[in-house]
Coordinates of N, CA, C and O in Angstrom, one line a residue:
X1 N 0.5 -21.2 7.0 CA -0.5 -20.9 7.0 C 0.0 -19.8 5.9 O 1.1 -18.4 6.5
X2 N -0.8 -19.4 4.4 CA -0.5 -18.6 4.2 C -0.4 -16.5 4.5 O -1.6 -16.4 5.0
X3 N -0.3 -15.7 4.0 CA -0.2 -14.1 4.8 C -1.3 -13.9 4.3 O -1.8 -14.3 3.3
X4 N -2.2 -13.1 4.7 CA -2.9 -12.4 4.4 C -3.3 -10.7 4.6 O -2.0 -10.6 4.4
X5 N -3.9 -11.2 2.8 CA -3.8 -9.1 2.6 C -5.5 -8.7 3.5 O -6.5 -8.9 3.5
X6 N -5.0 -7.3 3.9 CA -5.8 -6.1 4.7 C -5.8 -5.9 3.6 O -6.0 -4.8 3.1
X7 N -7.2 -5.6 3.6 CA -8.1 -4.9 2.8 C -8.2 -3.7 2.9 O -9.8 -4.3 3.6
X8 N -8.8 -2.4 2.6 CA -9.4 -1.1 3.5 C -9.7 -0.9 1.7 O -10.2 -0.3 1.1
X9 N -11.2 -0.6 2.7 CA -12.8 -0.9 2.1 C -13.9 0.3 2.2 O -14.2 0.2 3.1
X10 N -13.8 0.9 1.9 CA -15.3 1.6 2.5 C -16.7 1.4 1.7 O -16.8 1.4 0.3
X11 N -17.9 0.9 2.4 CA -18.7 0.3 1.7 C -19.6 0.6 0.5 O -19.7 0.1 0.0
X12 N -19.0 2.0 1.1 CA -20.3 2.4 -0.8 C -19.7 1.9 -1.7 O -19.9 2.5 -2.8
X13 N -18.8 1.9 -1.5 CA -17.7 1.1 -3.5 C -17.8 0.5 -3.9 O -17.0 -0.3 -3.5
X14 N -19.3 -0.3 -4.4 CA -18.7 -1.2 -4.4 C -18.6 -1.7 -5.8 O -18.5 -2.6 -6.3
X15 N -18.4 -0.6 -7.2 CA -16.8 -0.9 -8.1 C -16.2 -1.3 -7.4 O -15.5 -2.0 -8.0
X16 N -15.7 -0.8 -6.3 CA -14.4 -1.4 -6.4 C -14.2 -3.0 -5.3 O -13.4 -3.1 -5.4
X17 N -15.7 -3.0 -4.9 CA -16.0 -4.3 -4.2 C -16.0 -5.3 -5.0 O -15.2 -6.8 -4.9
X18 N -16.1 -5.2 -5.9 CA -16.3 -6.4 -7.4 C -15.3 -6.5 -7.7 O -14.4 -7.2 -7.8
X19 N -14.2 -5.6 -8.0 CA -13.0 -5.7 -8.6 C -12.3 -6.7 -7.9 O -11.6 -7.0 -8.0
X20 N -11.9 -5.7 -6.4 CA -10.8 -6.9 -5.2 C -11.5 -7.9 -5.8 O -10.3 -8.6 -5.2
X21 N -12.9 -8.3 -5.4 CA -12.7 -9.5 -5.2 C -12.6 -10.5 -6.4 O -12.0 -11.6 -6.0
X22 N -12.5 -9.8 -7.5 CA -12.3 -10.4 -9.0 C -10.3 -10.6 -8.5 O -10.3 -12.1 -8.4
X23 N -10.0 -9.8 -8.5 CA -8.1 -9.7 -8.3 C -8.7 -10.6 -7.0 O -7.1 -11.7 -6.8
X24 N -8.7 -10.9 -5.2 CA -8.8 -11.7 -4.8 C -8.4 -13.7 -5.3 O -8.0 -14.2 -4.6
X25 N -9.9 -14.0 -6.1 CA -10.0 -14.9 -6.8 C -9.1 -15.4 -7.4 O -8.1 -16.4 -7.7
X26 N -8.8 -13.5 -8.8 CA -8.0 -14.4 -9.8 C -6.0 -15.2 -8.8 O -4.9 -16.4 -9.5
X27 N -6.3 -14.2 -8.1 CA -4.8 -14.2 -7.5 C -4.7 -15.6 -6.0 O -4.0 -16.0 -5.5
X28 N -5.8 -15.9 -6.0 CA -6.2 -17.0 -4.3 C -5.4 -16.2 -3.1 O -4.8 -16.8 -2.5
X29 N -5.6 -15.4 -3.1 CA -5.9 -14.5 -1.6 C -5.8 -14.8 -0.3 O -6.7 -14.6 -1.0
X30 N -5.8 -15.2 0.4 CA -6.5 -15.0 1.5 C -6.9 -13.3 2.3 O -5.3 -12.5 2.1
X31 N -7.8 -12.7 2.2 CA -7.4 -11.9 2.8 C -9.1 -11.4 3.6 O -9.9 -11.8 4.7
X32 N -8.2 -10.2 4.2 CA -9.7 -9.8 5.0 C -9.9 -8.0 4.8 O -9.1 -7.9 5.2
X33 N -11.4 -7.7 5.2 CA -11.9 -6.3 5.4 C -11.6 -5.5 5.8 O -12.5 -6.5 7.0
X34 N -11.4 -4.7 5.5 CA -11.6 -3.8 7.1 C -12.1 -2.5 7.0 O -11.2 -2.3 4.8
X35 N -13.2 -1.5 7.3 CA -13.4 -0.4 7.1 C -12.6 0.7 6.7 O -11.8 0.9 7.8
X36 N -12.8 1.4 5.8 CA -12.2 2.4 5.5 C -12.5 3.9 7.1 O -13.5 3.8 7.6
X37 N -11.4 4.8 6.8 CA -12.3 5.9 8.1 C -13.2 7.4 7.3 O -12.8 7.1 6.2
X38 N -14.0 7.4 7.9 CA -14.9 8.6 7.2 C -15.2 9.5 8.2 O -16.0 10.9 8.1
X39 N -14.7 9.4 9.3 CA -15.2 10.1 11.0 C -14.5 11.1 10.8 O -15.5 12.6 12.1
X40 N -13.5 11.7 10.8 CA -12.5 12.8 10.7 C -13.3 13.8 9.9 O -13.3 13.9 9.2
X41 N -13.0 15.5 10.6 CA -13.1 16.1 10.1 C -12.1 17.7 9.4 O -12.5 17.9 8.7
X42 N -11.1 17.0 11.1 CA -10.3 17.9 10.4 C -9.3 16.9 9.9 O -8.5 16.3 10.1
X43 N -7.9 18.0 8.5 CA -7.2 17.0 8.4 C -7.9 16.5 7.1 O -7.8 14.5 7.4
X44 N -9.2 15.8 6.7 CA -10.3 15.4 6.6 C -9.2 13.4 5.8 O -9.4 12.2 6.2
X45 N -8.8 14.3 5.0 CA -8.2 13.0 3.6 C -7.3 11.8 4.4 O -7.3 10.5 4.5
X46 N -6.0 12.7 4.9 CA -5.4 12.4 5.8 C -5.5 12.0 7.1 O -4.6 10.9 6.8
X47 N -5.6 12.0 7.5 CA -6.6 12.1 9.0 C -6.9 10.4 8.7 O -6.9 9.8 9.5
X48 N -8.0 10.6 7.7 CA -9.3 9.2 8.2 C -8.3 8.1 7.1 O -8.2 6.8 7.7
X49 N -6.9 8.1 5.8 CA -6.6 7.0 5.0 C -6.0 6.6 6.7 O -5.6 6.0 7.4
X50 N -4.4 7.7 7.3 CA -3.5 7.3 8.0 C -4.1 6.1 8.9 O -3.8 5.5 8.8
X51 N -5.5 6.9 10.1 CA -6.5 5.8 10.2 C -6.7 4.4 10.2 O -6.6 3.4 11.2
X52 N -7.2 4.5 9.1 CA -7.4 3.6 8.6 C -6.5 2.3 9.4 O -6.8 1.1 8.4
X53 N -5.0 3.4 7.8 CA -3.8 2.1 7.6 C -3.4 1.7 9.4 O -3.0 0.3 8.9
X54 N -3.5 2.4 9.9 CA -2.8 2.6 11.4 C -3.4 1.5 11.9 O -3.2 1.0 12.9
X55 N -5.3 1.5 11.7 CA -5.8 0.6 12.5 C -4.9 -1.1 12.6 O -5.3 -1.6 13.1
X56 N -4.7 -1.7 11.1 CA -3.8 -2.4 10.4 C -2.5 -3.2 11.5 O -3.0 -3.9 11.4
X57 N -2.8 -2.1 11.1 CA -0.8 -2.7 11.9 C -0.6 -2.1 13.4 O -0.6 -3.8 13.8
X58 N -1.5 -1.5 13.9 CA -2.0 -1.2 15.3 C -2.2 -2.9 15.6 O -2.1 -3.6 16.2
X59 N -2.8 -3.5 15.2 CA -4.0 -4.7 15.0 C -2.3 -6.2 15.3 O -2.3 -6.9 15.6
X60 N -1.6 -5.8 14.0 CA -1.3 -6.4 13.7 C 0.2 -6.5 15.2 O 0.6 -7.6 15.5
X61 N 0.2 -5.7 15.5 CA 1.0 -5.3 16.5 C 0.7 -5.9 17.8 O 1.7 -7.0 18.4
X62 N -0.6 -5.7 18.6 CA -1.3 -6.8 19.3 C -1.1 -7.8 19.0 O -0.8 -8.6 20.4
X63 N -1.2 -8.7 18.1 CA -0.7 -9.3 17.6 C -0.1 -10.5 17.7 O 0.8 -12.0 17.2
X64 N 1.1 -9.3 17.6 CA 3.0 -10.5 17.4 C 3.4 -10.9 16.5 O 4.0 -11.4 16.4
X65 N 2.2 -10.6 14.9 CA 3.1 -10.5 13.5 C 4.5 -10.1 13.4 O 5.0 -8.8 13.9
X66 N 4.5 -10.9 13.1 CA 6.4 -10.3 12.2 C 6.3 -9.6 11.5 O 7.0 -9.0 11.0
X67 N 5.0 -9.1 10.4 CA 4.7 -8.3 9.4 C 3.7 -8.6 8.9 O 2.7 -8.6 9.6
X68 N 2.6 -7.2 8.6 CA 1.2 -7.6 8.0 C 1.8 -6.8 6.4 O 2.3 -5.6 6.5
X69 N 0.1 -7.2 5.3 CA 0.6 -6.8 4.3 C -0.5 -5.7 4.1 O -2.4 -6.0 5.1
X70 N -0.6 -5.1 3.7 CA -1.4 -4.1 2.9 C -2.4 -2.9 2.0 O -1.6 -4.0 1.4
X71 N -3.5 -3.1 1.7 CA -3.2 -3.1 0.3 C -4.8 -2.0 0.0 O -6.0 -2.0 1.6
X72 N -5.7 -1.3 -0.3 CA -6.4 -0.7 -0.5 C -7.5 -1.1 -1.8 O -7.0 -2.1 -2.5
X73 N -8.1 -0.3 -1.9 CA -9.6 -1.5 -2.6 C -9.6 -1.2 -3.9 O -9.7 -2.1 -4.3
X74 N -9.2 -0.8 -4.5 CA -8.6 0.0 -5.8 C -7.5 -0.7 -6.1 O -7.3 -0.4 -7.9
X75 N -7.3 -1.8 -6.2 CA -5.8 -2.7 -6.1 C -5.9 -3.2 -7.7 O -6.8 -4.0 -7.5
X76 N -5.4 -3.4 -8.6 CA -5.0 -4.2 -9.6 C -3.9 -5.4 -9.5 O -2.7 -4.0 -9.8
X77 N -3.8 -6.1 -9.8 CA -2.4 -7.6 -9.9 C -2.0 -6.9 -11.6 O -3.2 -7.0 -12.8
X78 N -0.9 -7.4 -11.9 CA -0.4 -6.8 -13.5 C -1.1 -8.1 -14.3 O -0.9 -7.9 -15.4
X79 N -0.4 -9.6 -13.5 CA -1.3 -10.4 -14.0 C -1.1 -11.7 -12.8 O -0.9 -11.4 -11.6
X80 N -1.7 -12.9 -13.7 CA -2.4 -13.7 -12.3 C -0.3 -14.2 -13.0 O 0.7 -14.7 -13.5
X81 N -0.7 -14.7 -10.6 CA 0.6 -15.2 -10.6 C 1.7 -13.6 -10.2 O 2.5 -14.3 -8.9
X82 N 0.9 -12.7 -9.6 CA 1.4 -11.6 -9.4 C 1.4 -11.9 -7.7 O 2.5 -11.6 -7.3
X83 N 0.9 -12.1 -7.6 CA 0.7 -11.6 -5.6 C 2.1 -12.7 -5.9 O 3.1 -12.9 -4.1
X84 N 2.0 -14.0 -5.5 CA 3.0 -15.3 -5.2 C 4.5 -14.7 -6.0 O 5.2 -14.9 -4.6
X85 N 4.9 -14.3 -7.0 CA 5.8 -13.4 -7.5 C 6.1 -12.3 -5.9 O 6.8 -12.2 -4.8
X86 N 5.4 -11.2 -5.6 CA 5.3 -10.4 -5.1 C 6.1 -10.9 -3.1 O 6.6 -10.5 -3.0
X87 N 5.6 -11.8 -3.0 CA 5.4 -12.7 -1.8 C 6.9 -13.0 -2.0 O 8.1 -12.9 -0.8
X88 N 8.1 -13.9 -3.0 CA 9.1 -14.6 -3.1 C 9.8 -13.4 -2.7 O 10.7 -13.2 -2.9
X89 N 9.5 -12.3 -3.0 CA 10.6 -11.7 -3.7 C 10.7 -10.9 -2.4 O 11.5 -10.0 -2.7
X90 N 10.4 -11.2 -1.1 CA 9.5 -9.7 -0.2 C 11.4 -9.9 0.4 O 12.1 -11.3 0.7
X91 N 12.4 -8.6 0.8 CA 13.9 -9.5 0.8 C 13.8 -9.5 2.8 O 12.4 -9.7 3.1
X92 N 15.2 -10.6 3.2 CA 14.8 -10.9 4.5 C 15.2 -9.8 5.5 O 14.8 -9.9 6.8
X93 N 15.3 -8.7 5.2 CA 16.2 -7.2 5.6 C 14.9 -5.9 5.4 O 15.2 -6.2 4.4
X94 N 13.7 -5.5 6.2 CA 13.0 -4.2 5.0 C 12.0 -3.4 6.6 O 12.1 -4.7 7.5
X95 N 12.2 -2.7 6.2 CA 10.9 -2.1 6.7 C 8.9 -1.5 6.3 O 8.7 -1.7 7.1
X96 N 10.6 -1.3 5.1 CA 8.7 -0.6 3.7 C 9.2 -2.2 2.7 O 10.2 -2.2 2.6
X97 N 8.3 -3.2 2.4 CA 8.3 -3.5 1.2 C 6.8 -3.0 0.4 O 5.4 -3.5 1.3
X98 N 7.4 -1.6 -1.1 CA 5.9 -1.8 -2.1 C 6.7 -2.8 -2.8 O 7.1 -3.4 -3.4
X99 N 4.7 -2.9 -3.4 CA 3.9 -3.7 -4.6 C 4.6 -2.6 -5.4 O 4.0 -3.1 -7.0
X100 N 4.5 -1.4 -5.2 CA 4.8 -0.5 -6.5 C 5.0 1.1 -5.7 O 4.6 1.0 -5.1
X101 N 5.4 2.2 -6.9 CA 5.4 2.8 -6.4 C 5.4 3.9 -7.9 O 6.1 3.7 -8.6
X102 N 5.3 5.1 -7.8 CA 4.7 5.9 -9.0 C 5.6 7.3 -8.5 O 6.1 7.3 -9.7
X103 N 6.8 7.1 -7.4 CA 7.2 8.6 -7.9 C 8.9 8.1 -7.0 O 8.4 7.2 -6.2
X104 N 9.7 8.3 -7.6 CA 10.8 7.6 -5.9 C 12.1 7.6 -7.3 O 11.6 6.9 -8.1
X105 N 13.1 6.9 -6.7 CA 14.1 6.7 -7.0 C 15.1 5.1 -6.7 O 14.4 5.0 -5.2
X106 N 15.2 4.6 -7.6 CA 15.5 2.2 -7.1 C 16.4 2.1 -7.8 O 16.7 2.3 -9.0
X107 N 16.6 1.6 -6.6 CA 18.3 0.9 -6.8 C 17.9 -0.2 -7.7 O 17.9 -1.0 -7.0
X108 N 18.8 0.1 -9.1 CA 18.0 -1.2 -9.5 C 19.3 -2.6 -9.2 O 18.4 -4.0 -10.3
X109 N 20.4 -2.4 -8.1 CA 20.6 -3.6 -8.2 C 20.0 -4.5 -6.8 O 20.2 -5.8 -6.5
X110 N 19.6 -3.5 -6.0 CA 19.2 -3.7 -4.5 C 17.8 -3.7 -4.3 O 16.8 -4.5 -3.7
X111 N 16.7 -3.0 -5.2 CA 15.8 -2.5 -6.0 C 15.4 -2.1 -4.1 O 14.0 -1.2 -3.2
X112 N 16.0 -0.6 -3.3 CA 16.2 -0.6 -2.4 C 15.2 1.1 -2.7 O 16.4 1.5 -3.8
X113 N 14.7 1.9 -2.1 CA 14.6 2.7 -3.3 C 15.3 4.2 -1.8 O 14.9 3.7 -1.2
X114 N 15.8 4.6 -3.1 CA 16.8 5.1 -2.1 C 16.6 7.1 -2.4 O 17.7 7.4 -1.4
X115 N 15.5 6.9 -3.3 CA 15.5 9.1 -2.9 C 13.6 8.3 -3.1 O 12.5 8.4 -3.6
X116 N 12.9 9.0 -1.9 CA 12.3 8.8 -1.8 C 11.0 10.7 -1.5 O 10.3 10.4 -1.2
X117 N 11.0 11.6 -2.6 CA 10.3 12.3 -2.8 C 9.4 11.8 -3.0 O 9.7 11.8 -4.4
X118 N 8.4 12.2 -3.0 CA 7.7 12.9 -3.2 C 6.9 10.9 -3.6 O 5.2 10.3 -4.9
X119 N 7.6 9.8 -1.8 CA 6.8 8.6 -2.6 C 5.0 8.3 -2.2 O 5.4 9.0 -2.1
X120 N 5.4 7.3 -3.4 CA 4.1 7.3 -3.4 C 4.2 5.7 -3.4 O 3.7 4.9 -4.5
X121 N 3.5 5.1 -2.3 CA 3.5 3.5 -3.1 C 2.6 2.9 -0.8 O 2.5 1.5 -1.5
X122 N 2.7 3.6 -0.9 CA 1.0 2.2 0.7 C -0.3 2.4 -0.1 O -1.6 2.2 0.8
X123 N -0.2 3.1 -1.0 CA -1.2 3.8 -1.2 C -1.7 2.1 -2.4 O -3.5 2.2 -2.9
X124 N -1.2 1.2 -2.6 CA -1.9 0.7 -3.3 C -1.5 -1.1 -3.0 O -3.0 -2.1 -2.1
X125 N -0.1 -1.9 -2.3 CA 0.2 -2.5 -1.7 C 1.0 -2.7 -1.1 O 2.7 -2.3 -1.8
X126 N 1.5 -3.4 0.6 CA 2.7 -2.8 0.9 C 2.9 -4.0 2.0 O 1.6 -3.8 2.8
X127 N 4.1 -3.2 3.1 CA 4.0 -4.5 3.8 C 4.7 -4.2 5.1 O 5.7 -4.2 4.6
X128 N 4.7 -4.1 5.9 CA 5.5 -3.0 7.1 C 5.8 -4.6 7.7 O 5.1 -5.2 8.5
X129 N 7.3 -3.7 8.0 CA 7.6 -5.4 9.5 C 7.3 -4.6 10.5 O 6.9 -3.9 11.1
X130 N 7.4 -6.1 11.5 CA 7.2 -5.7 13.0 C 8.2 -5.0 13.3 O 7.6 -3.6 14.6
X131 N 8.9 -4.6 12.5 CA 10.7 -3.5 13.7 C 10.0 -2.0 13.1 O 10.6 -1.3 13.2
X132 N 9.0 -2.1 12.6 CA 8.8 -0.9 12.1 C 6.8 -0.9 12.3 O 6.9 0.9 11.8
X133 N 7.3 -1.0 13.0 CA 5.5 -0.7 13.2 C 5.2 0.5 14.6 O 4.0 0.9 13.9
X134 N 6.1 0.5 15.0 CA 6.4 1.9 16.0 C 6.9 2.8 15.2 O 5.6 4.3 15.7
X135 N 7.6 3.2 14.2 CA 7.3 4.4 13.4 C 6.4 4.4 12.4 O 6.0 5.9 12.6
X136 N 5.8 3.0 12.2 CA 4.4 3.6 11.0 C 3.9 4.6 12.7 O 3.0 5.5 11.8
X137 N 3.1 4.0 13.0 CA 1.8 4.4 13.9 C 2.4 5.9 14.9 O 2.0 6.5 15.3
X138 N 3.5 6.1 14.7 CA 3.8 8.1 15.4 C 4.0 8.4 14.0 O 4.1 9.9 14.4
X139 N 3.6 8.3 12.9 CA 3.5 9.3 11.6 C 2.3 10.5 11.9 O 1.2 10.0 12.4
X140 N 2.4 11.5 11.7 CA 1.1 12.3 11.6 C 0.3 12.4 10.8 O 0.3 12.3 9.9
X141 N -0.8 12.2 11.9 CA -1.9 11.7 10.9 C -2.6 13.6 9.8 O -2.8 12.7 9.6
X142 N -2.6 14.2 10.6 CA -2.9 15.5 10.1 C -1.9 15.4 8.5 O -2.2 16.2 8.0
X143 N -0.7 14.8 8.0 CA 0.0 14.8 7.0 C -0.6 13.2 6.4 O -0.7 12.7 6.5
X144 N 0.4 13.5 4.6 CA 0.0 12.9 4.2 C 1.2 11.5 4.9 O 1.9 11.9 4.1
X145 N 0.6 10.4 4.4 CA 1.4 9.0 4.8 C 3.0 8.9 3.9 O 3.0 9.1 4.2
X146 N 2.3 8.3 2.4 CA 2.9 8.5 1.9 C 4.6 9.4 1.8 O 5.5 9.2 2.2
X147 N 4.1 10.1 1.5 CA 5.3 11.6 2.0 C 5.7 12.1 3.5 O 6.9 12.4 3.4
X148 N 4.6 11.1 4.1 CA 5.5 11.3 5.5 C 6.3 10.7 5.9 O 7.7 10.7 6.4
X149 N 6.1 9.3 5.8 CA 6.4 8.0 5.7 C 8.2 8.5 4.6 O 9.7 7.9 4.8
X150 N 8.1 9.5 3.2 CA 9.1 9.2 2.2 C 10.3 10.3 2.9 O 11.7 10.3 2.5
X151 N 10.1 11.2 4.0 CA 10.9 12.1 4.5 C 11.2 11.5 5.3 O 12.9 11.6 5.5
X152 N 11.9 10.1 6.0 CA 12.4 9.3 6.2 C 13.0 8.3 5.9 O 13.7 6.9 6.2
X153 N 12.9 8.0 4.7 CA 13.2 7.0 3.7 C 15.0 6.8 3.8 O 15.3 6.1 3.5
X154 N 15.7 8.3 3.8 CA 17.3 7.3 4.4 C 17.6 7.4 5.2 O 18.7 6.5 5.0
X155 N 16.7 7.2 6.3 CA 17.2 6.5 7.9 C 17.0 4.6 7.8 O 16.2 3.9 8.9
X156 N 15.5 4.5 6.7 CA 14.3 3.6 7.4 C 15.3 3.2 6.3 O 15.1 3.2 4.2
X157 N 14.8 1.5 5.7 CA 15.1 0.5 4.5 C 13.8 0.2 3.8 O 12.8 -0.4 4.6
X158 N 13.5 0.9 3.5 CA 12.4 0.5 2.4 C 12.4 -0.2 0.6 O 13.7 0.2 -0.4
X159 N 12.1 -0.7 0.5 CA 12.2 -1.8 -1.3 C 11.1 -1.5 -1.2 O 9.6 -1.6 -1.0
X160 N 10.9 -1.7 -3.4 CA 10.1 -1.9 -4.4 C 10.2 -2.9 -4.8 O 10.8 -4.1 -5.2
X161 N 9.0 -4.3 -4.7 CA 8.9 -5.5 -5.9 C 9.7 -4.5 -7.1 O 9.5 -4.2 -7.6
X162 N 10.9 -5.3 -8.3 CA 11.1 -5.5 -9.1 C 10.7 -7.0 -10.0 O 11.9 -7.8 -10.2
X163 N 9.9 -7.0 -10.8 CA 9.4 -5.7 -11.6 C 8.2 -6.2 -10.5 O 7.9 -6.3 -9.8
X164 N 7.2 -4.5 -10.6 CA 6.4 -4.2 -9.9 C 5.0 -5.1 -10.3 O 5.2 -5.6 -11.8
X165 N 4.2 -5.2 -8.9 CA 3.9 -6.3 -9.9 C 1.7 -5.6 -9.4 O 0.8 -6.6 -9.5
X166 N 1.4 -4.2 -9.1 CA 0.4 -3.8 -8.8 C 0.1 -2.5 -9.2 O 1.1 -1.9 -10.2
X167 N -1.0 -2.4 -9.5 CA -1.4 -0.3 -9.9 C -2.4 0.0 -9.5 O -3.1 -0.9 -9.2
X168 N -3.0 1.1 -8.8 CA -4.1 1.6 -9.0 C -5.3 1.5 -10.1 O -5.0 2.4 -10.9
X169 N -6.7 1.0 -9.6 CA -7.4 0.9 -11.2 C -8.0 2.3 -10.8 O -8.5 3.6 -9.6
X170 N -8.2 3.1 -11.7 CA -8.8 4.6 -12.0 C -9.8 4.3 -11.1 O -10.9 3.5 -11.9
X171 N -10.3 5.7 -11.7 CA -12.2 6.0 -11.2 C -12.7 6.7 -10.1 O -11.2 8.0 -9.9
X172 N -13.1 7.4 -9.3 CA -13.1 8.1 -8.4 C -12.7 8.2 -7.7 O -12.5 7.5 -7.0
X173 N -11.4 8.8 -6.8 CA -11.6 8.6 -5.8 C -11.9 9.4 -4.3 O -12.3 10.3 -4.8
X174 N -11.1 8.9 -3.9 CA -12.7 8.8 -2.4 C -11.8 11.0 -1.4 O -12.2 11.2 -1.2
X175 N -10.4 10.0 -2.3 CA -9.2 11.2 -1.4 C -9.3 12.1 -1.7 O -9.8 13.6 -1.3
X176 N -9.7 12.2 -3.6 CA -8.7 13.6 -3.6 C -10.4 14.2 -4.2 O -10.7 15.5 -4.9
X177 N -12.0 14.0 -4.5 CA -12.8 13.5 -4.5 C -13.0 13.9 -6.0 O -14.3 15.1 -6.4
X178 N -12.6 13.5 -7.2 CA -12.3 13.7 -8.5 C -11.6 12.2 -9.1 O -11.6 11.9 -8.5
X179 N -12.5 12.9 -10.4 CA -12.1 11.2 -11.8 C -10.2 11.2 -11.7 O -10.0 12.1 -11.6
X180 N -9.7 10.1 -11.6 CA -8.6 9.9 -11.6 C -8.0 8.6 -12.6 O -8.2 7.9 -12.2
X181 N -7.1 9.1 -12.9 CA -6.5 7.2 -13.3 C -5.0 7.9 -13.5 O -4.1 8.7 -13.5
X182 N -4.2 6.7 -13.9 CA -3.2 6.4 -13.1 C -2.2 6.1 -14.0 O -1.1 5.7 -14.6
X183 N -3.2 5.6 -15.4 CA -1.7 5.9 -16.5 C -0.6 6.0 -17.1 O 0.7 5.0 -17.1
X184 N -0.8 7.1 -17.5 CA 0.5 7.9 -17.5 C 1.8 7.5 -16.3 O 2.8 7.5 -16.6
X185 N 1.5 6.8 -15.1 CA 2.4 6.9 -13.8 C 2.8 5.3 -14.7 O 4.4 4.8 -14.5
X186 N 3.1 5.1 -15.0 CA 2.6 3.1 -15.5 C 3.7 3.4 -16.7 O 4.8 2.7 -17.3
X187 N 4.0 4.4 -17.0 CA 4.6 4.6 -18.1 C 5.7 3.8 -18.6 O 6.6 3.5 -18.9
X188 N 6.5 4.6 -17.5 CA 7.6 4.2 -17.1 C 8.1 2.6 -16.3 O 9.4 2.5 -15.7
X189 N 6.9 2.2 -16.1 CA 7.0 1.1 -14.4 C 7.1 0.3 -15.4 O 6.7 -0.4 -16.5
X190 N 8.0 -1.0 -15.2 CA 7.9 -2.5 -15.3 C 7.1 -2.7 -15.2 O 7.5 -3.6 -13.2
X191 N 5.8 -3.5 -15.2 CA 4.8 -4.7 -14.0 C 5.0 -5.9 -14.2 O 5.9 -6.5 -16.0
X192 N 5.2 -6.8 -13.5 CA 5.8 -8.5 -14.0 C 4.6 -9.1 -14.7 O 2.9 -8.3 -14.9
X193 N 5.0 -9.1 -15.5 CA 4.4 -10.6 -16.5 C 3.7 -9.9 -17.8 O 3.5 -9.9 -18.3
X194 N 4.5 -8.8 -17.6 CA 3.9 -7.8 -18.6 C 5.1 -6.9 -19.7 O 5.5 -7.7 -19.7

């Protein structure tokens, strides 16, 4: 059975629904949609995002899966075939494997993320190994998920696909409550097929 991509989606974002469904069709990806979380008012953005991601990881842990692949609904693949390339480059041993990072330093020989300061990778496409489920689930929900994971990059095995295979669709950010575009972050990133 091919790997399933778990996508977090807020039902009111019809623009993103159309976009990610087109991406799934182009890439021929089997997927499951998970509802985004909007119920918490304390640490609203960080807590809601963290809980939405953790719901998927918790489900994978309960099912005894060897890993789980997660994306948010603003995902855009770099070209046709990028999903298959991402899967083909997955390390044999890892805690976290990202389809892109916008911040952080990568060892070009190993693709290991060696500097995780300001890391940003779990908001687009990433895979978590089962050995990392408990650690991921223990991350403080009142803090920014990427930043908290990044704090432990020196003791965990984080990798990124090289070349990177995804980026975020620009538009209204539910997290920041304003229009965001990511072109400036892509200037120094090598994308698969481009």
